[in-house]
Amino acid sequence: MVLSKVKAFAIYFDNLNEHNLPVFSGGDQISGRVVVEVTEEVRVRSLNIHARGVAKVRWTESRNTGANTAYTQNYTEEVEYLNHYDNLIGEERDDESPDEGFTVLCTGVHEFAFSLNLPQMPLATSFEGKHGSVRYWVKAELQRPWLLPVKVKKEFIVFEHIDINTPLLLAPQAGTKEKTLCCWFCASGPISISAKIERKGYTPGESIQIFAEVENCSSRVVVPKAALYQTQTFYAKGKGKQIQQLVSNLRGDPLAQGKSQSWEGKSLKIPPVSPSIIDCPIIRVEYALVVYVDVPGGLNLNLSLPLVIGTIPLHACSSRTSSISSQTSNLRWSLQERPEAPPDYSDLAVSEEHRRDCLQGSDWSPPPEEAEGSLQAYITEFRYLPPPLYSEVDPYPDPVEGPRGAEDAGRWDSCPSR
């Protein structure tokens, strides 16, 4: 059989990540090899590669228009991110062309290197959804005279990096909601929920610390809960299709009438999920943390806090900033507590003798020829001076305006007239 001459035809990527997967980002260079193994001499017209990246959306809607008929509408949309074509051997020819200019592959294994650069633009992250997908691949095609071409396709992964170390994604998220349960003409007390999280941006594997306060003034036993949801939205022909999936959840303790419950940093771990997709015009992947109160026999009280799942984790300095921001938010969160009095300078263990020595040591002016070289030492010494002693009596009281005003008036009256 003629086709058995080509024993193996495969694509291999050179630069893989720590998990031996081909993962790239916008602007990266992709290099690899097309490997052809033949059992005997083969004439090749051309060997080419075609790299593509496409976001595609497709779904079908049907409507019954009668007893035996139906109306079907297809919704499709496509966005192209990559389209690269390269010839590794020869050029494409028509079968009617003369039988010349072919490349002969001898028996054995042959490798053909290729490389390409991803566009320097925001690319959509690789994604597989119910009504759409974002896929990237390299396709190789081996053309031989008077035979069907041999094809192979190899997909690779693209991550559009989202850095959560930005002010917008480090900002705390908080909210409050309340509702009153009614049963005919009898109305019970309200159910209220307040919740906040330290920041908006997270990465898979992190835990979300939830701070919440739930108060139940109704006549029913309710249960506070929290859940992380992924929302996939697909757009085609001016219409959208949305799917919501539960990613992770947790449950609090039942709350009886007149009781309240506090969550002081209850943890909800984020499992391995796809990063948020926010730049693709036809596919969006968004996340939200929903802290809610499960009301038996009634509508739940939901409080939604939007999240962004990124790819670049929190840096150490950003973690400290987020912690300080969280502490500041906690101060605001505890409702209007009485502020502490400012520190008293008299509490500082600084002797008056040491204070005089520091003040005398700093009261000097360097000579002109040494002014430039001694300025740094002067500033350093001045920086570490102790604060002045605190006193209830103003050491520089304002002069009494009465006598001074009278004296000035007399001095003015004694001036000769002009």
CSV table of C-alpha atoms in Angstrom, one decimal, residues 201-208 228 247-248 268-273 287 307-309:
chain,number,residue,atom,x,y,z
A,201,GLY,CA,-8.5,39.7,42.1
A,202,TYR,CA,-7.6,36.1,43.0
A,203,THR,CA,-5.7,33.2,41.3
A,204,PRO,CA,-6.7,29.5,41.3
A,205,GLY,CA,-5.6,27.7,44.5
A,206,GLU,CA,-6.1,30.8,46.8
A,207,SER,CA,-8.7,31.0,49.5
A,208,ILE,CA,-11.1,33.8,49.8
A,228,LEU,CA,-18.4,30.9,43.9
A,247,VAL,CA,-17.5,26.3,41.2
A,248,SER,CA,-17.3,26.1,45.0
A,268,LEU,CA,-13.6,29.4,50.5
A,269,LYS,CA,-10.9,27.8,48.4
A,270,ILE,CA,-10.8,28.5,44.6
A,271,PRO,CA,-10.3,25.2,42.6
A,272,PRO,CA,-8.4,25.0,39.3
A,273,VAL,CA,-10.6,27.1,37.0
A,287,TYR,CA,-16.8,35.1,38.3
A,307,LEU,CA,-14.3,38.7,41.2
A,308,VAL,CA,-11.6,38.4,38.6
A,309,ILE,CA,-9.6,35.2,38.4
